[in-house]
Coordinates of C-alpha atoms (C1' of nucleotides) in Angstrom, one line a residue:
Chain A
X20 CA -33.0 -86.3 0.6
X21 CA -30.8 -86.7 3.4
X22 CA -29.8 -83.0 2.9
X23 CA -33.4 -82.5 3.7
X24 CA -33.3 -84.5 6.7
X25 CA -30.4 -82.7 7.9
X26 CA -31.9 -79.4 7.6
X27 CA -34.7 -80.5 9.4
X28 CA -33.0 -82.3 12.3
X29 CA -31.2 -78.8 12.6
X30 CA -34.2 -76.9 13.0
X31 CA -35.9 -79.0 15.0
X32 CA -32.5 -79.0 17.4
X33 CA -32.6 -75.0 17.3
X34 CA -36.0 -74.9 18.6
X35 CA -35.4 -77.7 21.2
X36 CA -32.9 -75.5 22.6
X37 CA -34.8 -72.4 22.6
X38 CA -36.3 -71.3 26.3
X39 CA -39.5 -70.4 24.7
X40 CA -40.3 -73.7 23.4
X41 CA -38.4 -75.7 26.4
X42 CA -41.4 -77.2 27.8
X43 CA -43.6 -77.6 24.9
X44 CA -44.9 -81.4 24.2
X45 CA -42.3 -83.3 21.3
X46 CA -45.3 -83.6 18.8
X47 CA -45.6 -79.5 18.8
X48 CA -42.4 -79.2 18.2
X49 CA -42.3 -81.4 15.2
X50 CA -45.3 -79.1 14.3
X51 CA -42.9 -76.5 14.1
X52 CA -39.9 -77.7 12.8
X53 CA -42.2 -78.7 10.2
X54 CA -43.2 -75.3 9.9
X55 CA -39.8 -73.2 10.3
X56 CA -36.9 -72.6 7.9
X57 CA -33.4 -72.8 8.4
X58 CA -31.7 -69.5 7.9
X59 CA -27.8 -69.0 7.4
X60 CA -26.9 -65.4 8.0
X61 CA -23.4 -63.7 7.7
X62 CA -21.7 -61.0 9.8
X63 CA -23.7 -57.7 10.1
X64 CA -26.8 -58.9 7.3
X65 CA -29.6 -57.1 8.2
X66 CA -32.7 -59.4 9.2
X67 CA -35.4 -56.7 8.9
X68 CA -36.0 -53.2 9.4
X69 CA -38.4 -51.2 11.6
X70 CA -41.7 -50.3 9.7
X71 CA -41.4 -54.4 8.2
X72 CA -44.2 -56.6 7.8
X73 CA -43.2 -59.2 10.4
X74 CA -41.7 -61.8 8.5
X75 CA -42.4 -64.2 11.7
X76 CA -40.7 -65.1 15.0
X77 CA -37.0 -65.6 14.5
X78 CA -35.1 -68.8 16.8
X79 CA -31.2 -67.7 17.4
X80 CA -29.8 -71.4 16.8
X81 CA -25.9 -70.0 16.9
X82 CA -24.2 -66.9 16.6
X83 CA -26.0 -63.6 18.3
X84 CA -28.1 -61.0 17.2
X85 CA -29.1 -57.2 17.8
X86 CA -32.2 -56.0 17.8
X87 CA -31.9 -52.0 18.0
X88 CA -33.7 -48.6 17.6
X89 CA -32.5 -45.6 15.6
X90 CA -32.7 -41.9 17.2
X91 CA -33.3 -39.2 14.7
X92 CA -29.8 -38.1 15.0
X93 CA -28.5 -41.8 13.7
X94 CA -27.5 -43.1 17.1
X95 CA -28.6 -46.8 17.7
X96 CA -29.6 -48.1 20.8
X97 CA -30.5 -52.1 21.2
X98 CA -33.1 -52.8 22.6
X99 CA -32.3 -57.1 23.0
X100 CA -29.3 -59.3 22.3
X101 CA -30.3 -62.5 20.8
X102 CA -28.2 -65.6 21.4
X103 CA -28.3 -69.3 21.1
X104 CA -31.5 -70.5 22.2
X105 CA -33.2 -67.2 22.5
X106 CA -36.1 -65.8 19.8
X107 CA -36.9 -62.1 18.7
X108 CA -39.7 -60.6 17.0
X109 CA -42.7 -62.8 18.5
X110 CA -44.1 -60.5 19.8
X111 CA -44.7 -58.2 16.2
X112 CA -46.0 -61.8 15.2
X113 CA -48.2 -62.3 17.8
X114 CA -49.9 -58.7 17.8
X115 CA -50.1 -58.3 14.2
X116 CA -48.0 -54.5 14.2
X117 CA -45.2 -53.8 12.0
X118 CA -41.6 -54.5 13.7
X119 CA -41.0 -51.8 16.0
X120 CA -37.0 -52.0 15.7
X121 CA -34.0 -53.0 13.3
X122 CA -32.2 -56.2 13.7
X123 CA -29.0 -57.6 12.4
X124 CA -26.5 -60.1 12.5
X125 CA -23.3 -59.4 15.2
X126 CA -21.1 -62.6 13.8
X127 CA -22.2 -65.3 11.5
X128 CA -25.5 -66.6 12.4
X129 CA -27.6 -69.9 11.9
X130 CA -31.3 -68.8 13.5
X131 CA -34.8 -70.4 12.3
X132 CA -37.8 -68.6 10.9
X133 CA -41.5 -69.5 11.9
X134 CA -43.5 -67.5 9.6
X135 CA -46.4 -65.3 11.2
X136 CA -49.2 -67.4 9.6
X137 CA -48.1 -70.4 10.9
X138 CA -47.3 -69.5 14.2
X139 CA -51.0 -68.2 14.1
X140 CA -52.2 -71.0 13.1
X141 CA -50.6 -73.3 15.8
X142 CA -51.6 -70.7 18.4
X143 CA -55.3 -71.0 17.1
X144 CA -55.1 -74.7 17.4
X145 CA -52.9 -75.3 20.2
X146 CA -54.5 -74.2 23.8
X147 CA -51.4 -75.6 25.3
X148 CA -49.1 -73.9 23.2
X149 CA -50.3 -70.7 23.4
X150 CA -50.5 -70.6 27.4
X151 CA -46.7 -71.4 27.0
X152 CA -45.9 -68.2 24.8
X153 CA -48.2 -66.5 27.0
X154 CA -46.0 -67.1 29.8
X155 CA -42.6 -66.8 27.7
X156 CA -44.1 -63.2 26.8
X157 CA -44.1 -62.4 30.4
X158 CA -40.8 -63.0 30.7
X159 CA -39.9 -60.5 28.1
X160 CA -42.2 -58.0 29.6
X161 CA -40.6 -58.6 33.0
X162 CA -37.0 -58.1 30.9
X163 CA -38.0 -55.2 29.5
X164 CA -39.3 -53.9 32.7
X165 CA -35.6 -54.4 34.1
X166 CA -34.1 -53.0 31.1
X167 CA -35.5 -49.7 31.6
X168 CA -35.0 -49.7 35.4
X169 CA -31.7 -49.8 34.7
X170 CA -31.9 -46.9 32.4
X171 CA -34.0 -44.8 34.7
X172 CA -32.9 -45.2 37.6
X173 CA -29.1 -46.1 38.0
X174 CA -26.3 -44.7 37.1
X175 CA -23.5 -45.6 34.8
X176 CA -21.3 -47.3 37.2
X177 CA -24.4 -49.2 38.1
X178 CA -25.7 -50.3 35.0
X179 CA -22.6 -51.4 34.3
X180 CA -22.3 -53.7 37.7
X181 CA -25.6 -54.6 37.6
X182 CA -25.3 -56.5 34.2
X183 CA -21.7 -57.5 35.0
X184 CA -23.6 -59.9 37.8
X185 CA -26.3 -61.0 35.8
X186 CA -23.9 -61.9 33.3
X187 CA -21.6 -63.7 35.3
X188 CA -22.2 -67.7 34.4
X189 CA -20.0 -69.1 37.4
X190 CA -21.9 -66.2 39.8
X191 CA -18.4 -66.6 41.5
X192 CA -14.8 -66.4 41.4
X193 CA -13.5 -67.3 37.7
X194 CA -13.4 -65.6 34.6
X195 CA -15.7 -65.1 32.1
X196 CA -15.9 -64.2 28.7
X197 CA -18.2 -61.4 27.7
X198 CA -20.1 -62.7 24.7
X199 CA -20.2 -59.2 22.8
X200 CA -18.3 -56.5 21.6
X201 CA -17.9 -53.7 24.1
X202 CA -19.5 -51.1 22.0
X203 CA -22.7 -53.1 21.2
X204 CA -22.7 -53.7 25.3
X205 CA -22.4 -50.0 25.8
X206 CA -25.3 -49.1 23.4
X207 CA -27.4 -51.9 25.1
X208 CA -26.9 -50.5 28.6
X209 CA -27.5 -46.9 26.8
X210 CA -23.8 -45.6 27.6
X211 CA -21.1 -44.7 24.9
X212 CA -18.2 -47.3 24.7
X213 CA -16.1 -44.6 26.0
X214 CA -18.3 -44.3 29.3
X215 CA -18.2 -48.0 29.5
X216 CA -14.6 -48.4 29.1
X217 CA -13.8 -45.6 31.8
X218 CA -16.4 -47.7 33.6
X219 CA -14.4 -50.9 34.0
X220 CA -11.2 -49.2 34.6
X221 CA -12.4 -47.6 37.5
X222 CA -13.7 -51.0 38.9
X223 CA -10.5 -52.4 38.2
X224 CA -8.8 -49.6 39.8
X225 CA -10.8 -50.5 43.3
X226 CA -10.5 -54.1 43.2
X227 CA -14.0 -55.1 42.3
X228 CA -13.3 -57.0 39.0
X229 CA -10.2 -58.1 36.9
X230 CA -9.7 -57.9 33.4
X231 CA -7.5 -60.6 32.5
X232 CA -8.0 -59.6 28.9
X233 CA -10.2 -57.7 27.0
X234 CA -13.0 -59.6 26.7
X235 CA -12.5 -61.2 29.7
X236 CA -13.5 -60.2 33.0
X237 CA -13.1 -62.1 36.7
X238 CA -15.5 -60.6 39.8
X239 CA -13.2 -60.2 42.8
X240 CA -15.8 -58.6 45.2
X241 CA -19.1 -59.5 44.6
X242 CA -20.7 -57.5 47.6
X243 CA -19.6 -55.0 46.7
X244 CA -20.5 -55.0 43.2
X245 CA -24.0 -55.0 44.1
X246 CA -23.8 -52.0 46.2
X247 CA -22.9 -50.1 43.3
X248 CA -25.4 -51.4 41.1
X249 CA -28.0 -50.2 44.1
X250 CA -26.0 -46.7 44.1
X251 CA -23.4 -47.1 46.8
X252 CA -20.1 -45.9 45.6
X253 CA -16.9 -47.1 47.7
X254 CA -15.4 -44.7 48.9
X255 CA -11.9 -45.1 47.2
X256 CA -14.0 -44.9 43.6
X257 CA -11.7 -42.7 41.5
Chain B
X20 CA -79.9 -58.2 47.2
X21 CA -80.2 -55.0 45.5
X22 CA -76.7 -54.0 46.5
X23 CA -75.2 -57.1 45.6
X24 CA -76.8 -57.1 42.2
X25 CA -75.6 -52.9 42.4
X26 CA -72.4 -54.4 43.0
X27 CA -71.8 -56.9 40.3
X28 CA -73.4 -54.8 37.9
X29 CA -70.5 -52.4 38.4
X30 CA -68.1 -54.9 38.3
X31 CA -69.2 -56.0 34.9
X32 CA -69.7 -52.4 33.2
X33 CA -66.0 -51.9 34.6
X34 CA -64.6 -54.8 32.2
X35 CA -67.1 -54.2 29.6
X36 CA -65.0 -50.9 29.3
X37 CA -61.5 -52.6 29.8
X38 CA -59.4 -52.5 26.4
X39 CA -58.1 -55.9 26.9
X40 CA -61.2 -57.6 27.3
X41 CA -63.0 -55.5 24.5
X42 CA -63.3 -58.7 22.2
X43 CA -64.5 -60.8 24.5
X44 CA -67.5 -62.8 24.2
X45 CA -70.3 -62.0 26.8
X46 CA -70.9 -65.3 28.8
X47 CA -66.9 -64.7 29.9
X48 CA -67.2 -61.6 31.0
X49 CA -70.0 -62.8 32.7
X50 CA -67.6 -65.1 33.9
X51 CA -64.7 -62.8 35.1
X52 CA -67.3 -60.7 36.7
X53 CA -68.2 -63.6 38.9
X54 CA -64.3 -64.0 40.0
X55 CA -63.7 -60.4 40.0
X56 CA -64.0 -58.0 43.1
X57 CA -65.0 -54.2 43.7
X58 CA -62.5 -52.2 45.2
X59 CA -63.0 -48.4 46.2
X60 CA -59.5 -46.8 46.8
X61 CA -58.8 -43.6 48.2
X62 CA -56.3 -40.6 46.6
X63 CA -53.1 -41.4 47.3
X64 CA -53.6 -45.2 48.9
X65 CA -50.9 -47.9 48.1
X66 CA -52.5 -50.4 46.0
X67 CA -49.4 -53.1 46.4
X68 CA -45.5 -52.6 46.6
X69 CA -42.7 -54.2 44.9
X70 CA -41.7 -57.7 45.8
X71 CA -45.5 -58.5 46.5
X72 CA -47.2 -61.6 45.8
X73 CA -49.4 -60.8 42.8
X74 CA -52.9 -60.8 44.0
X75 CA -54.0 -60.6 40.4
X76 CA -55.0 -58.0 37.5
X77 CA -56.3 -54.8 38.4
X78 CA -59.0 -53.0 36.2
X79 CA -59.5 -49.5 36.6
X80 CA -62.5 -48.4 36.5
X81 CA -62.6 -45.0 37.3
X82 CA -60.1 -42.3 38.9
X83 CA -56.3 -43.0 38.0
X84 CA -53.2 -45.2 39.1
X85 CA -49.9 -44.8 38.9
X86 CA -47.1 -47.6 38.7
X87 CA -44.0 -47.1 39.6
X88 CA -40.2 -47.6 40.2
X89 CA -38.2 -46.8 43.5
X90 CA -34.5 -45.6 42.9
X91 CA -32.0 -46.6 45.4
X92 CA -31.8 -42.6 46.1
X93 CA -35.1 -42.8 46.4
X94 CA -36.5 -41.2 43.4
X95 CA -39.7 -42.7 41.9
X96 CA -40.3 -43.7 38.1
X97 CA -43.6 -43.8 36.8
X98 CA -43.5 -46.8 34.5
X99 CA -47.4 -47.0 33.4
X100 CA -50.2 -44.9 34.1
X101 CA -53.4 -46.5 34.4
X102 CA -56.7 -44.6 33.7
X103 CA -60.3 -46.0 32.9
X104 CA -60.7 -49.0 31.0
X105 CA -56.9 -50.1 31.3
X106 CA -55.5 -52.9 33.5
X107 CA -52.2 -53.4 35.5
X108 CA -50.5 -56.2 37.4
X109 CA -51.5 -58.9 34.7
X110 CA -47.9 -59.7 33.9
X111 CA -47.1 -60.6 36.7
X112 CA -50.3 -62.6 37.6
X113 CA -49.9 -64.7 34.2
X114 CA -46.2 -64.9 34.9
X115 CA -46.1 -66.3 38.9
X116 CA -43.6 -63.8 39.4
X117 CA -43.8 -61.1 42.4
X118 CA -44.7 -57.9 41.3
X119 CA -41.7 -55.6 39.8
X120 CA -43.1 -52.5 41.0
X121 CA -45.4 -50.5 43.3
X122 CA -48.8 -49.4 42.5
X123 CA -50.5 -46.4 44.4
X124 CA -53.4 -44.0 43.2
X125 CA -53.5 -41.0 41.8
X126 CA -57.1 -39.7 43.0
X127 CA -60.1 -41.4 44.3
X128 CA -60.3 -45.0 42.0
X129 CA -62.6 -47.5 41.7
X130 CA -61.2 -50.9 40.1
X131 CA -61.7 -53.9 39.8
X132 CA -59.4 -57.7 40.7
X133 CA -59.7 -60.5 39.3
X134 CA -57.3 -62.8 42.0
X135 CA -54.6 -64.7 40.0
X136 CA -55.9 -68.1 40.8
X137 CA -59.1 -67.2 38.7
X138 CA -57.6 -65.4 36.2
X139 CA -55.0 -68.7 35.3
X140 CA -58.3 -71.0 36.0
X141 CA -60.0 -69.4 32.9
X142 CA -56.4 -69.1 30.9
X143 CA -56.3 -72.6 31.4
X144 CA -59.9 -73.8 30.1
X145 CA -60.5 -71.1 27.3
X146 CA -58.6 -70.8 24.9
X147 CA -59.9 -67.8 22.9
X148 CA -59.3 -66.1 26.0
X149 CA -55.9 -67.0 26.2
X150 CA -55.7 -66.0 22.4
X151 CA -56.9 -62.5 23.6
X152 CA -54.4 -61.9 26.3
X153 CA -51.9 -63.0 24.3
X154 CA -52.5 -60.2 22.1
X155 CA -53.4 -58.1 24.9
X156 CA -50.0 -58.5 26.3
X157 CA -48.1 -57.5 23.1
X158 CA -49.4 -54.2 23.0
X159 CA -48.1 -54.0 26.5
X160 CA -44.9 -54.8 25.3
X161 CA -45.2 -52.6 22.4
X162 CA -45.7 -49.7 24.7
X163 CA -42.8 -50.6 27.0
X164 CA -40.8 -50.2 24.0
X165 CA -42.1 -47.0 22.8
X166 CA -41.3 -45.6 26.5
X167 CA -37.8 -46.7 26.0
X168 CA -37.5 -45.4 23.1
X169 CA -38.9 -42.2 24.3
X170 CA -36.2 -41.8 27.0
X171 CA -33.5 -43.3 25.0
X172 CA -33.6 -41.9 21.6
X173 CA -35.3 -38.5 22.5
X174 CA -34.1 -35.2 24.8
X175 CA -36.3 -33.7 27.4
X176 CA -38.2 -31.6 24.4
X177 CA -38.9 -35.0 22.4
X178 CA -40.4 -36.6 24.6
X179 CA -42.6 -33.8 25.6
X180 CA -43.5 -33.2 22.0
X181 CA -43.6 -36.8 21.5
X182 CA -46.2 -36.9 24.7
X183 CA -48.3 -33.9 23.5
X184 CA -48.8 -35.4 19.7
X185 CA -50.0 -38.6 21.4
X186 CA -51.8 -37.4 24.1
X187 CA -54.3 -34.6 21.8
X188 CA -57.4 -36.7 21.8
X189 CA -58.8 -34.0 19.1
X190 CA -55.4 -34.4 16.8
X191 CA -55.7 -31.0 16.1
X192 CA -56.6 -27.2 17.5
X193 CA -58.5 -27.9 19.8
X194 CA -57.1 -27.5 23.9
X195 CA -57.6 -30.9 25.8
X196 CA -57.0 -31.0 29.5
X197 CA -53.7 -32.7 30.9
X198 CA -55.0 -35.6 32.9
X199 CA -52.6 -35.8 35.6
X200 CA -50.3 -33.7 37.3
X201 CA -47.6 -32.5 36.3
X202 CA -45.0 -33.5 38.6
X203 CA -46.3 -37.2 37.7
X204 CA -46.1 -36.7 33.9
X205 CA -42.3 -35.6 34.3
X206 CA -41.7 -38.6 36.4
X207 CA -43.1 -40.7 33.1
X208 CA -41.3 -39.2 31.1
X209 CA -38.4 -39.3 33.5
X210 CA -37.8 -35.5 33.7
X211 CA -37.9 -33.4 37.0
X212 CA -41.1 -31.1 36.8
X213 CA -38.9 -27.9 36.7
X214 CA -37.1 -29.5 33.5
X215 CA -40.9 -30.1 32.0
X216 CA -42.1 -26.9 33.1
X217 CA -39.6 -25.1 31.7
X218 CA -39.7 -27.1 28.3
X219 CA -43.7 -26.6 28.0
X220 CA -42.6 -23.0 28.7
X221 CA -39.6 -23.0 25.4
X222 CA -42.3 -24.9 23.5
X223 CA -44.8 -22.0 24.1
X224 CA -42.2 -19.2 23.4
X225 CA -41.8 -21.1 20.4
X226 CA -45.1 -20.6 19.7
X227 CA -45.9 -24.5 19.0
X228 CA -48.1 -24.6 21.8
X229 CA -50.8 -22.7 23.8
X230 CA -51.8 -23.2 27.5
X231 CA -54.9 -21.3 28.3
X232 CA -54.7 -22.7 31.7
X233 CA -51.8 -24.7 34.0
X234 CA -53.6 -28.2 33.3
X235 CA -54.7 -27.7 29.9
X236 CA -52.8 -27.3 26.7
X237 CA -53.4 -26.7 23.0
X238 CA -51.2 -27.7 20.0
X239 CA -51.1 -24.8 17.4
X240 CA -48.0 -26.5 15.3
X241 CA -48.6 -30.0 14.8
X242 CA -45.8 -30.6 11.9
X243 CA -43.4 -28.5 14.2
X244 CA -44.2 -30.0 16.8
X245 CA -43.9 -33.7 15.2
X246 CA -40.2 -32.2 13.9
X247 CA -39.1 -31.9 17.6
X248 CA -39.8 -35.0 18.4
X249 CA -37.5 -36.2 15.6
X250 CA -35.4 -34.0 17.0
X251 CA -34.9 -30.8 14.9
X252 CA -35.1 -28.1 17.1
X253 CA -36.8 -24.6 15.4
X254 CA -34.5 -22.3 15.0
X255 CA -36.1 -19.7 17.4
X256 CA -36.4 -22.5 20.4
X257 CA -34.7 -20.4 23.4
Chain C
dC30 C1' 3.6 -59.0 4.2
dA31 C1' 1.6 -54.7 4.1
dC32 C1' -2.3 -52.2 4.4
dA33 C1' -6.8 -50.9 5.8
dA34 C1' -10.5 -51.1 8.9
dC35 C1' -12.1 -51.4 13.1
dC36 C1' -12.1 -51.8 18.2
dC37 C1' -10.7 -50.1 22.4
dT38 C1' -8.6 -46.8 25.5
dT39 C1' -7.5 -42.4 27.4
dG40 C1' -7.4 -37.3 27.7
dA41 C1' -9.7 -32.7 27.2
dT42 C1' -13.7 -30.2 26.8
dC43 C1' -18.7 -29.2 26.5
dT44 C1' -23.6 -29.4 27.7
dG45 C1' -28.4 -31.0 28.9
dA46 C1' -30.7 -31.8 32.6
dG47 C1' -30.6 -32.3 37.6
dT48 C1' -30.2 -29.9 42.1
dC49 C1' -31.0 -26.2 45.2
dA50 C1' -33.4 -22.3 46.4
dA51 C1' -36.8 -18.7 46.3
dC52 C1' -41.4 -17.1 45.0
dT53 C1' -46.4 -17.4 43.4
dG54 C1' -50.9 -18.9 43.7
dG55 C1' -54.6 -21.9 44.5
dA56 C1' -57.0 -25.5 47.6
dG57 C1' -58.4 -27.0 51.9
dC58 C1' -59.5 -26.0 56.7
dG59 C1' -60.1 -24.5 61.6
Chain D
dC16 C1' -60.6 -14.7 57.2
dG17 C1' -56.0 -16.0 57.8
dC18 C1' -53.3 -20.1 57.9
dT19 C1' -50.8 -23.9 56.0
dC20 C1' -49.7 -27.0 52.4
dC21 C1' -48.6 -28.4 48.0
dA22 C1' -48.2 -27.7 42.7
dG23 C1' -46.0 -25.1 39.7
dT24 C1' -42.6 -21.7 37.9
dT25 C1' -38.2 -19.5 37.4
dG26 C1' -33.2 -18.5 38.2
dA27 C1' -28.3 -19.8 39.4
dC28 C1' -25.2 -23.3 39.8
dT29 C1' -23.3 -28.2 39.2
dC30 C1' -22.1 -32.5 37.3
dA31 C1' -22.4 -37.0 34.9
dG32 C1' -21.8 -38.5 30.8
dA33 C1' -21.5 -37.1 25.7
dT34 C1' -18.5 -35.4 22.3
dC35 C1' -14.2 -34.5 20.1
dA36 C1' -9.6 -35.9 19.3
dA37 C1' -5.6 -38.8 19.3
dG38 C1' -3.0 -43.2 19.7
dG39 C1' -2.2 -48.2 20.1
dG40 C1' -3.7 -53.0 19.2
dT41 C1' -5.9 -56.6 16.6
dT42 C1' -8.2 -58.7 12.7
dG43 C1' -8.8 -59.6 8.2
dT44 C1' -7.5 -59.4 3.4
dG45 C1' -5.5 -58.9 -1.4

DNA sequence: CACAACCCTTGATCTGAGTCAACTGGAGCG
DNA sequence: CGCTCCAGTTGACTCAGATCAAGGGTTGTG
């Protein structure tokens, strides 16, 4: 039995970590670490597929994620990157559709599943919980809403500064891993990873960032970072 | 009194008609009727801008509004056009966040608001209400997706296709009226209206599609037409 | 260790859709 | 009735970013 235990204290530590669930009352979440089930995933396994039944909502508890549409022509684009403490697919749970997208495994992944009839079921029950999800599902929207903002209205150099701030941990002065490959970055922000990589150097060639490594990236002018994310190209920009 | 009673009777039949209050049970509409207000809007008369406190959800009950994005150069991106019987703002009123967009009308609109105080009073104390927003709310997302999908995945004939298909209320060979302009359906579907115009003009050539009159359409090739929204383009297209 | 597979970068070229500009036609109005 | 204003169409031109192609670097694996 301790195995048991183990698994148990592991999802229930998932889903304490999870923003969705942060400010829910310890009893509920016994409720559903009682009700969720430890997953362990390798590199690139596929989770579901688009047209699915919706298995349930999905708790990254380590590794990351990609949850991505396919275009006719076989180009992906994703639509969410998952970390630790983040969920996916609650929202095909909640309104009873099919999945709308693809989702797969970037790295090795541990992430916990809350199948759809139970997370009904505590919904039904649970006023509490449910106004909780309500508002966690307004974040999303709001997300979403910024996603495609980006798309629509900037351009690539601003996409690309845009979620170089957001993404920047320290908001300041030190460097900072980026926690995906460049490619899957590229399809989230909708550019090829040749754009994106063009992108960077011409930010590193006028001083804005550094890129101590690959991977790695250090802000050097914030300010002006954010005027090219708002369309304001300096002047010395290739 | 009359005109009082006029009054709330109007506000009532408006959310009666509303989609996402469609299953709800009479006495709470009765309810929400009480908290909600009548607003008569002239064409073209700002509704709220971005950065706004939310004053709550809007219901429209007749005419049209559209909600949109401002790019830093100015140019505006229609995220959600509201008709008769849908609702806008509520994200942001369940969320306490500021709004993430603008809101003006389209034509002469009445609608209805339901101030955010209320509308979290009656989250708060009913819970099959909640239950109903809930679900409300993910088909909100699930349409934010499908736009992004539309622009990602699709060229400017996809998504026009993609728009006809869903927009036919008759499904078949019968002409249906567009309901707004034109200009404002290329800005949904982020396209100039000379890129539209001249894509409803190759889809006509192509002879997929019939328009009697500017403002009115008819889809002669359904399958075709669903092909170029995959994105196989007929041979004879230009 | 050698080999394969993949990621990233850079250069050269192509193209879909935006921009600019000109024209038409209908709606509203004094 | 003639005027202006705005939606829509069409044509010529431009450009940001995609595509195609090639090379170097890193990781993983038998």
């Amino acid at each position: 039995m301790p195995k048991q235990t183990k698994t148990h204290e592991t999802t229930r530590s998932i889903l304490e970590n999870c923003g969705l669930f942060r400010s829910l009352a310890p009893q509920w979440l016994g409720l559903l670490s009682e009700n969720g089930s430890l997953r362990h995933l390798k590199r690139n396994q596929m989770i579901f597929r688009q047209g699915d039944v919706c298995p349930g909502l999905y708790c990254v508890g380590s590794g990351s994620v990609k949850v991505f549409k396919i275009s006719p022509a076989g180009k992906e684009h994703i639509l969410h990157l998952a970390g630790p403490g983040q969920t996916f697919a609650e929202v095909a749970a909640i309104g009873e559709f099919s999945l709308p997208a693809y989702a797969q495994t970037l790295e090795s992944t541990t992430c916990v599943l809350i199948p759809t009839i139970r997370l009904r079921h505590l919904l039904a029950t649970h006023h509490e919980f449910c106004l909780q999800l309500l508002s966690g599902m307004s974040l999303w929207v709001r997300q979403l809403i910024a996603l495609l903002e980006d798309i629509v209205l900037r351009d690539a150099a601003g996409r690309v500064a845009r979620h170089l701030i957001d993404a920047d941990p320290s908001a300041g002065k030190c460097p900072f891993a980026l926690p995906i490959r460049k490619k899957d970055l590229a399809s989230h922000l909708n550019l090829t990873s040749e754009t994106l990589s063009r992108t960077l150097r011409r930010l590193t060639d006028s001083g804005l960032i550094q890129t101590p490594t690959p991977q790695t990236v250090r802000i050097i002018d914030r300010e002006q970072l954010e005027e090219v994310s708002a369309g304001i190209l300096p002047a010395e920009f290739e």
